[in-house]
Coordinates of C-alpha atoms in Angstrom, one line a residue:
Chain A
X4 CA 10.0 -50.8 17.0
X5 CA 7.9 -47.5 17.9
X6 CA 4.4 -47.5 18.5
X7 CA 4.5 -44.9 15.0
X8 CA 6.1 -47.7 12.7
X9 CA 4.3 -50.8 13.7
X10 CA 1.1 -48.5 13.2
X11 CA 2.3 -47.8 9.6
X12 CA 3.3 -51.7 8.9
X13 CA -0.9 -52.0 9.6
X14 CA -1.5 -48.6 7.5
X15 CA 0.6 -50.2 4.1
X16 CA -2.1 -53.3 4.8
X17 CA -5.6 -51.1 5.2
X18 CA -4.3 -48.3 2.7
X19 CA -3.3 -51.1 0.3
X20 CA -6.4 -53.1 0.6
X21 CA -9.3 -49.8 0.3
X22 CA -6.6 -49.2 -2.8
X23 CA -7.2 -52.5 -4.6
X24 CA -10.6 -52.3 -4.2
X25 CA -10.8 -48.6 -5.8
X26 CA -9.1 -49.9 -8.3
X27 CA -11.3 -52.9 -8.6
X28 CA -13.9 -50.3 -10.5
X29 CA -12.2 -49.4 -13.2
X30 CA -12.1 -52.9 -14.9
X31 CA -15.8 -53.3 -14.2
X32 CA -17.1 -50.1 -15.3
X33 CA -14.8 -51.9 -18.5
X34 CA -16.8 -55.0 -18.7
X35 CA -20.0 -53.3 -18.7
X36 CA -19.3 -51.2 -21.2
X37 CA -17.7 -53.6 -24.0
X38 CA -20.5 -55.7 -22.5
X39 CA -22.9 -53.6 -23.2
X40 CA -21.1 -50.8 -26.0
X41 CA -21.9 -48.1 -24.0
X42 CA -18.7 -46.5 -24.5
X43 CA -18.3 -42.6 -23.4
X44 CA -15.8 -41.9 -26.7
X45 CA -16.8 -41.6 -30.5
X46 CA -13.5 -43.6 -31.3
X47 CA -13.8 -46.5 -29.0
X48 CA -16.4 -48.1 -30.9
X49 CA -14.4 -49.8 -32.7
X50 CA -13.9 -52.4 -30.2
X51 CA -16.6 -53.6 -30.4
X52 CA -17.1 -53.5 -33.9
X53 CA -19.2 -50.6 -33.8
X54 CA -18.5 -47.5 -35.6
X55 CA -19.9 -44.7 -36.0
X56 CA -22.5 -44.4 -32.7
X57 CA -23.4 -42.1 -30.0
X58 CA -21.5 -41.6 -26.8
X59 CA -23.5 -42.9 -23.9
X60 CA -23.3 -40.8 -20.8
X61 CA -26.5 -43.3 -18.9
X62 CA -26.0 -46.5 -18.3
X63 CA -27.7 -47.0 -15.2
X64 CA -25.0 -49.5 -13.8
X65 CA -21.8 -47.4 -15.3
X66 CA -23.2 -44.6 -14.0
X67 CA -24.0 -45.9 -10.5
X68 CA -20.4 -47.7 -10.5
X69 CA -18.9 -44.0 -11.8
X70 CA -20.9 -42.3 -8.4
X71 CA -19.4 -45.5 -5.8
X72 CA -16.2 -44.7 -7.1
X73 CA -15.8 -40.7 -6.9
X74 CA -17.3 -41.4 -3.1
X75 CA -14.3 -43.9 -2.6
X76 CA -11.6 -41.2 -4.0
X77 CA -14.0 -38.5 -1.8
X78 CA -14.0 -40.4 1.4
X79 CA -10.6 -42.8 1.0
X80 CA -8.4 -39.8 0.0
X81 CA -9.0 -38.3 3.3
X82 CA -8.7 -41.7 4.9
X83 CA -4.8 -41.8 3.3
X84 CA -3.6 -38.6 4.1
X85 CA -4.9 -38.5 7.7
X86 CA -4.7 -41.8 8.5
X87 CA -1.0 -42.1 7.3
X88 CA -0.3 -38.8 9.6
X89 CA -2.5 -40.3 12.2
X90 CA -0.1 -43.0 12.5
X91 CA 2.9 -40.8 13.2
X92 CA 1.8 -37.7 15.3
X93 CA -1.6 -38.6 17.2
X94 CA 0.3 -39.7 20.1
X95 CA -3.1 -42.5 20.0
X96 CA -2.2 -45.9 21.1
X97 CA -1.7 -48.8 18.8
X98 CA -4.9 -50.1 19.6
X99 CA -7.0 -46.7 19.3
X100 CA -5.1 -46.4 15.6
X101 CA -5.7 -50.0 14.7
X102 CA -10.0 -49.6 15.3
X103 CA -9.4 -46.4 13.3
X104 CA -8.7 -48.8 10.7
X105 CA -10.4 -51.3 10.6
X106 CA -13.6 -49.2 10.7
X107 CA -13.0 -47.4 7.9
X108 CA -12.0 -50.1 5.6
X109 CA -15.1 -52.2 7.0
X110 CA -17.2 -49.3 5.9
X111 CA -16.0 -49.1 2.7
X112 CA -16.3 -52.6 1.2
X113 CA -19.8 -53.0 3.1
X114 CA -20.2 -49.3 1.6
X115 CA -19.0 -50.6 -2.1
X116 CA -21.3 -53.7 -1.6
X117 CA -24.5 -51.6 -0.5
X118 CA -24.1 -49.4 -3.6
X119 CA -23.4 -51.9 -6.5
X120 CA -26.5 -54.4 -5.4
X121 CA -27.9 -51.8 -4.3
X122 CA -29.0 -52.9 -0.9
X123 CA -32.0 -51.0 0.5
X124 CA -31.1 -47.7 2.2
X125 CA -30.4 -47.1 5.1
X126 CA -27.7 -49.4 4.3
X127 CA -25.2 -47.5 2.2
X128 CA -25.9 -44.3 4.4
X129 CA -25.0 -46.2 7.5
X130 CA -22.1 -47.3 5.8
X131 CA -21.0 -43.3 4.7
X132 CA -21.4 -41.6 8.1
X133 CA -19.6 -44.4 9.7
X134 CA -16.9 -44.0 7.3
X135 CA -17.1 -40.5 7.5
X136 CA -16.9 -40.5 11.8
X137 CA -13.7 -42.3 11.2
X138 CA -12.3 -39.9 9.2
X139 CA -13.2 -36.6 11.6
X140 CA -12.4 -38.7 15.0
X141 CA -8.5 -39.5 13.4
X142 CA -8.4 -35.4 12.2
X143 CA -9.7 -34.3 15.6
X144 CA -7.0 -36.5 17.0
X145 CA -4.4 -35.8 15.2
X146 CA -4.9 -32.0 14.8
X147 CA -5.3 -31.6 18.7
X148 CA -2.5 -33.9 19.5
X149 CA -0.2 -32.0 16.4
X150 CA -1.3 -28.5 15.7
X151 CA 1.4 -26.2 14.1
X152 CA 0.4 -23.1 11.9
Chain B
X43 CA 21.8 -45.9 2.5
X44 CA 18.9 -48.3 2.5
X45 CA 16.9 -50.0 -1.0
X46 CA 13.8 -48.6 0.7
X47 CA 15.7 -45.0 1.0
X48 CA 17.0 -45.0 -2.2
X49 CA 13.5 -46.2 -4.0
X50 CA 11.7 -43.5 -2.1
X51 CA 14.0 -41.3 -3.9
X52 CA 13.2 -42.4 -7.4
X53 CA 9.3 -42.5 -6.1
X54 CA 9.8 -38.5 -6.0
X55 CA 10.7 -37.8 -9.1
X56 CA 7.8 -40.5 -10.4
X57 CA 5.4 -39.3 -8.2
X58 CA 5.8 -35.5 -8.7
X59 CA 6.2 -35.7 -12.6
X60 CA 2.7 -38.0 -12.8
X61 CA 1.0 -35.3 -10.2
X62 CA 2.5 -32.1 -12.2
X63 CA 0.9 -34.0 -15.8
X64 CA -2.3 -34.1 -13.3
X65 CA -2.5 -30.7 -12.6
X66 CA -2.0 -29.7 -16.3
X67 CA -5.2 -30.4 -17.2
X68 CA -6.7 -28.2 -14.7
X69 CA -5.3 -24.4 -16.5
X70 CA -5.9 -26.6 -20.3
X71 CA -9.4 -26.7 -18.8
X72 CA -9.7 -23.6 -17.9
X73 CA -8.2 -22.7 -21.1
X74 CA -11.3 -23.8 -23.3
X75 CA -13.6 -22.7 -20.7
X76 CA -12.3 -18.9 -21.7
X77 CA -12.5 -19.1 -25.4
X78 CA -14.8 -20.5 -25.9
X79 CA -17.3 -19.2 -23.0
X80 CA -18.1 -22.5 -21.8
X81 CA -18.7 -22.3 -18.3
X82 CA -20.2 -24.6 -15.7
X83 CA -21.7 -21.6 -13.5
X84 CA -23.2 -19.0 -14.2
X85 CA -21.1 -16.5 -11.8
X86 CA -18.2 -17.4 -14.6
X87 CA -19.6 -15.2 -17.1
X88 CA -18.4 -12.0 -16.2
X89 CA -15.1 -13.5 -17.3
X90 CA -15.5 -13.5 -21.1
X91 CA -17.6 -10.6 -20.4
X92 CA -20.8 -12.2 -21.6
X93 CA -23.0 -12.1 -18.5
X94 CA -26.6 -13.9 -18.2
X95 CA -25.8 -17.2 -20.5
X96 CA -26.8 -20.3 -19.6
X97 CA -24.1 -22.6 -17.9
X98 CA -22.3 -25.5 -20.6
X99 CA -21.7 -29.2 -19.5
X100 CA -21.5 -31.0 -23.1
X101 CA -18.1 -28.9 -24.6
X102 CA -16.9 -32.2 -25.9
X103 CA -13.2 -31.2 -25.6
X104 CA -13.9 -30.5 -21.6
X105 CA -15.6 -33.0 -21.2
X106 CA -13.0 -35.5 -22.6
X107 CA -10.5 -33.4 -20.5
X108 CA -12.5 -34.2 -17.2
X109 CA -13.0 -37.9 -18.2
X110 CA -9.6 -38.3 -18.6
X111 CA -8.7 -35.7 -15.2
X112 CA -11.2 -38.4 -13.5
X113 CA -9.2 -41.6 -14.8
X114 CA -6.5 -39.8 -13.5
X115 CA -7.9 -39.9 -10.0
X116 CA -8.9 -42.8 -9.9
X117 CA -5.6 -44.9 -11.4
X118 CA -2.9 -41.8 -9.9
X119 CA -4.2 -42.2 -6.8
X120 CA -3.7 -45.7 -6.2
X121 CA -0.1 -45.9 -7.7
X122 CA 0.6 -43.1 -5.2
X123 CA -0.8 -44.9 -2.3
X124 CA 0.7 -48.5 -3.3
X125 CA 3.8 -47.4 -4.9
X126 CA 4.5 -45.3 -1.7
X127 CA 4.2 -48.6 0.2
X128 CA 5.7 -50.7 -2.1
X129 CA 8.8 -48.6 -1.8
X130 CA 9.2 -49.5 1.9
X131 CA 7.2 -52.6 2.8
X132 CA 7.5 -54.9 0.0
X133 CA 10.9 -56.2 0.1
X134 CA 11.2 -56.5 -3.6
X135 CA 14.4 -55.7 -5.0
X136 CA 15.4 -51.6 -6.5
X137 CA 15.5 -53.0 -9.8
X138 CA 11.8 -54.3 -9.4
X139 CA 10.2 -51.6 -7.9
X140 CA 11.7 -48.9 -10.6
X141 CA 10.6 -50.5 -13.5
X142 CA 6.7 -50.4 -11.7
X143 CA 7.6 -46.6 -11.3
X144 CA 8.6 -46.4 -14.8
X145 CA 5.4 -48.3 -16.5
X146 CA 3.4 -47.6 -15.0
X147 CA 4.2 -43.4 -15.7
X148 CA 5.0 -44.2 -19.4
X149 CA 1.4 -45.6 -19.6
X150 CA -0.3 -43.0 -17.8
X151 CA 1.5 -40.1 -19.6
X152 CA 0.6 -42.1 -23.1
X153 CA -3.1 -42.4 -21.5
X154 CA -3.3 -38.7 -21.7
X155 CA -1.9 -38.3 -25.5
X156 CA -4.2 -40.9 -26.5
X157 CA -7.2 -39.8 -24.3
X158 CA -7.0 -35.9 -25.5
X159 CA -5.3 -35.9 -29.0
X160 CA -7.1 -39.2 -29.2
X161 CA -5.3 -41.5 -31.1
X162 CA -7.6 -44.7 -32.6
X163 CA -8.3 -47.2 -30.2
X164 CA -7.0 -49.4 -28.9
X165 CA -4.2 -47.5 -27.8
X166 CA -5.9 -46.1 -24.6
X167 CA -7.6 -49.6 -23.7
X168 CA -3.9 -50.9 -23.6
X169 CA -2.4 -47.7 -21.4
X170 CA -5.6 -48.2 -19.2
X171 CA -4.7 -51.6 -18.2
X172 CA -1.0 -51.7 -17.9
X173 CA -1.5 -48.8 -15.5
X174 CA -4.2 -51.3 -14.1
X175 CA -1.7 -54.1 -14.0
X176 CA 1.2 -52.5 -12.8
X177 CA -1.1 -51.0 -9.6
X178 CA -2.5 -54.6 -8.8
X179 CA 1.3 -55.9 -9.2
X180 CA 2.3 -53.9 -6.5
X181 CA -0.1 -54.3 -4.5
X182 CA 0.0 -58.3 -4.7
X183 CA 3.6 -58.0 -3.7
X184 CA 3.0 -55.5 -0.9
X185 CA -0.2 -57.3 0.4
X186 CA 2.0 -60.8 0.2
X187 CA 4.9 -59.5 2.2
X188 CA 3.2 -57.3 4.6
X189 CA -0.2 -58.2 5.6
X190 CA -1.0 -57.6 9.1
X191 CA -4.8 -57.0 10.6
Chain C
X41 CA 14.9 -32.4 14.4
X42 CA 16.0 -31.8 10.7
X43 CA 14.7 -29.9 8.6
X44 CA 12.6 -32.5 6.7
X45 CA 11.3 -33.9 10.4
X46 CA 9.8 -30.3 11.4
X47 CA 8.4 -30.0 7.8
X48 CA 6.4 -32.6 7.9
X49 CA 5.0 -31.6 11.6
X50 CA 3.8 -29.0 9.9
X51 CA 2.7 -30.7 6.3
X52 CA 0.5 -33.1 9.2
X53 CA -1.5 -29.8 10.2
X54 CA -1.6 -28.4 7.0
X55 CA -3.2 -31.6 5.1
X56 CA -5.2 -32.5 8.0
X57 CA -6.9 -29.2 7.5
X58 CA -7.5 -29.4 3.8
X59 CA -8.3 -33.1 4.5
X60 CA -11.0 -32.2 6.8
X61 CA -12.5 -29.3 4.5
X62 CA -12.7 -32.0 1.6
X63 CA -15.0 -34.4 4.2
X64 CA -17.3 -32.0 4.9
X65 CA -18.7 -31.4 1.5
X66 CA -20.1 -34.8 2.0
X67 CA -22.5 -34.2 4.3
X68 CA -23.2 -30.8 2.8
X69 CA -24.4 -32.8 0.1
X70 CA -25.9 -34.9 2.1
X71 CA -27.8 -32.5 3.5
X72 CA -28.8 -31.3 0.5
X73 CA -30.4 -34.7 -0.8
X74 CA -32.3 -35.3 2.3
X75 CA -33.9 -31.7 2.2
X76 CA -34.9 -31.9 -1.4
X77 CA -35.5 -35.5 -1.7
X78 CA -32.9 -34.7 -4.6
X79 CA -31.1 -38.5 -4.5
X80 CA -29.2 -39.9 -7.5
X81 CA -30.4 -43.9 -6.8
X82 CA -34.0 -45.1 -7.1
X83 CA -33.0 -46.9 -3.3
X84 CA -32.4 -43.3 -1.6
X85 CA -35.6 -42.6 -1.8
X86 CA -37.0 -44.3 1.1
X87 CA -34.7 -42.1 3.1
X88 CA -37.4 -39.3 3.6
X89 CA -40.3 -41.8 3.1
X90 CA -41.0 -40.9 -1.1
X91 CA -41.0 -44.4 -2.7
X92 CA -41.3 -44.4 -6.4
X93 CA -39.2 -41.2 -7.5
X94 CA -37.2 -41.0 -10.3
X95 CA -33.5 -39.9 -9.6
X96 CA -32.3 -36.2 -9.4
X97 CA -29.0 -35.2 -11.6
X98 CA -29.9 -31.6 -11.9
X99 CA -30.0 -29.8 -8.2
X100 CA -28.5 -26.6 -8.8
X101 CA -26.2 -26.7 -5.4
X102 CA -25.8 -30.0 -5.4
X103 CA -24.1 -30.1 -9.1
X104 CA -22.3 -26.7 -7.5
X105 CA -20.8 -28.7 -4.5
X106 CA -20.0 -31.5 -6.7
X107 CA -18.0 -29.5 -9.1
X108 CA -16.1 -27.6 -5.6
X109 CA -15.2 -31.7 -4.4
X110 CA -14.1 -32.7 -8.2
X111 CA -12.4 -28.9 -8.1
X112 CA -10.7 -29.9 -4.5
X113 CA -10.0 -33.7 -5.4
X114 CA -8.2 -32.7 -8.3
X115 CA -6.1 -29.9 -6.4
X116 CA -5.6 -31.0 -3.1
X117 CA -4.3 -34.8 -4.1
X118 CA -1.3 -33.4 -5.8
X119 CA -0.5 -31.1 -2.8
X120 CA -0.5 -33.6 -1.0
X121 CA 1.4 -35.8 -2.7
X122 CA 4.1 -33.1 -4.6
X123 CA 3.8 -31.1 -0.6
X124 CA 4.9 -34.2 1.2
X125 CA 8.0 -34.9 -1.0
X126 CA 8.7 -31.2 -1.0
X127 CA 9.2 -31.8 2.6
X128 CA 11.8 -34.0 2.5
X129 CA 13.6 -34.2 -0.8
X130 CA 13.7 -30.2 -1.9
X131 CA 16.5 -29.1 0.0
X132 CA 14.4 -26.2 0.9
X133 CA 14.4 -24.0 4.0
X134 CA 12.0 -24.6 6.7
X135 CA 10.3 -21.0 5.6
X136 CA 9.9 -22.0 2.1
X137 CA 8.3 -25.4 2.6
X138 CA 5.5 -23.6 5.5
X139 CA 5.0 -20.2 2.6
X140 CA 4.1 -22.6 -0.3
X141 CA 1.7 -25.1 2.8
X142 CA 0.0 -21.6 4.0
X143 CA -0.6 -20.3 0.3
X144 CA -2.2 -23.2 -1.0
X145 CA -4.3 -24.4 1.9
X146 CA -5.6 -20.6 2.6
X147 CA -6.2 -20.5 -1.3
X148 CA -8.3 -23.7 -1.0
X149 CA -10.4 -22.3 2.3
X150 CA -11.1 -19.2 -0.1
X151 CA -11.8 -21.5 -3.4
X152 CA -14.7 -23.2 -1.5
X153 CA -16.0 -19.8 0.1
X154 CA -16.2 -18.3 -3.1
X155 CA -17.7 -21.6 -5.0
X156 CA -20.2 -22.2 -2.6
X157 CA -21.4 -18.6 -1.5
X158 CA -20.6 -17.9 -4.9
X159 CA -19.1 -14.9 -4.5
X160 CA -18.5 -12.7 -8.3
X161 CA -15.4 -13.7 -10.1
X162 CA -12.9 -13.4 -10.6
X163 CA -12.6 -14.8 -6.8
X164 CA -13.2 -18.1 -7.4
X165 CA -10.6 -18.3 -10.5
X166 CA -7.5 -16.4 -8.6
X167 CA -7.9 -18.7 -5.8
X168 CA -7.7 -21.6 -8.3
X169 CA -4.6 -20.1 -10.2
X170 CA -2.7 -19.5 -7.0
X171 CA -2.9 -23.1 -5.9
X172 CA -1.7 -24.3 -9.0
X173 CA 0.8 -22.2 -9.1
X174 CA 1.8 -23.4 -5.4
X175 CA 1.9 -26.7 -6.7
X176 CA 4.0 -25.6 -9.6
X177 CA 6.3 -24.0 -7.9
X178 CA 6.5 -27.2 -5.3
X179 CA 6.9 -29.9 -8.3
X180 CA 9.8 -27.4 -10.0
X181 CA 11.8 -27.3 -7.1
X182 CA 11.5 -30.8 -5.9
X183 CA 11.8 -32.0 -9.0
X184 CA 15.6 -29.5 -9.5
X185 CA 17.0 -30.6 -6.7
X186 CA 16.0 -34.2 -7.3
X187 CA 15.5 -35.9 -10.4
X188 CA 16.3 -39.9 -10.8
X189 CA 14.9 -41.6 -13.1

């Protein structure tokens, strides 16, 4: 098995884990919306038997999860794109590839924990910039090794 | 042709369809912004010849499409990541893979229809949880078959 | 090397470039949040030594970057999905594939520049619709060549 194929097998686990983490924020939002009847659409209030209420857009925990989820999208999407291509086209060693994956995935799990509990800053800021740094490090290695316009 | 290669050919159709659906919410938003001169940026009002207006952030239909689009991103992005890897690394039968794709894609088309018309609840909630369930089912099968840290 | 493999090597560069552009909007937001102490979470104000302030959700430049970033997600995510599959399953010539990539990537870089400076409309609208058109053109060619349900 080539280096790339080996790296992609690991990528399946890391990309899978971080995708599941991202997916789970949806049911967590649904839990708070149901518990507090805090829906964003008028037609949703029948779910808790409270017709005619006004939509709620300022529930602190739901808005917090929404920001966490958007931050996930803005960072996990580039990770999956860059990380997948990195496995195939970077020419990096398997160990270099895997440590990028590990650091990124750990930083995003810790980011979500820091955001949702929330932990005192600069916990979340640190996790955030470690994730950004890992993505940029992979992108630079990828683009330096495989630059075709 | 191997099982994975066959599954990936189907994946191309399903991932393509669901991506087109996601893309089309953009022009739909643009339609409402133009029709009602409901722009989010001051410089946009020249498009309808109405300089000096204040940005609009509470147009009901535009905000509805925005929530629909964000929900798409939060669910279709994991689908593409998990679903693509699922085809290659899950060791599942072609039939298992394809039914996951079909159920997910159908649930997301119905979710958008339920959101935009809107249909009475729990239509949209049902579509939403079917999509989440399909993603989680694929993720569990993937991670159980290919767990490498 | 087959046509698909060649196209995917180019895709690595284009998808990498556009992902880096998307990633960089994060630190740009962080810059404005720190400079103007405009944080969205109460716990963040310790970062600039200003405890007890109220969260800020209406900073014009931060909200502008947020809209730019969301527009990126709604268009770059479909590009990566459709564009990657397009390289493998469209049966298009290498030249056709590459010009789709080039036009899309150029349109999104110009879109961000138009959004953030901002340039007078219809600059941004034009870039936006060129990007949408490129995605739809790839999707139609892909789905017409590889339609399997």
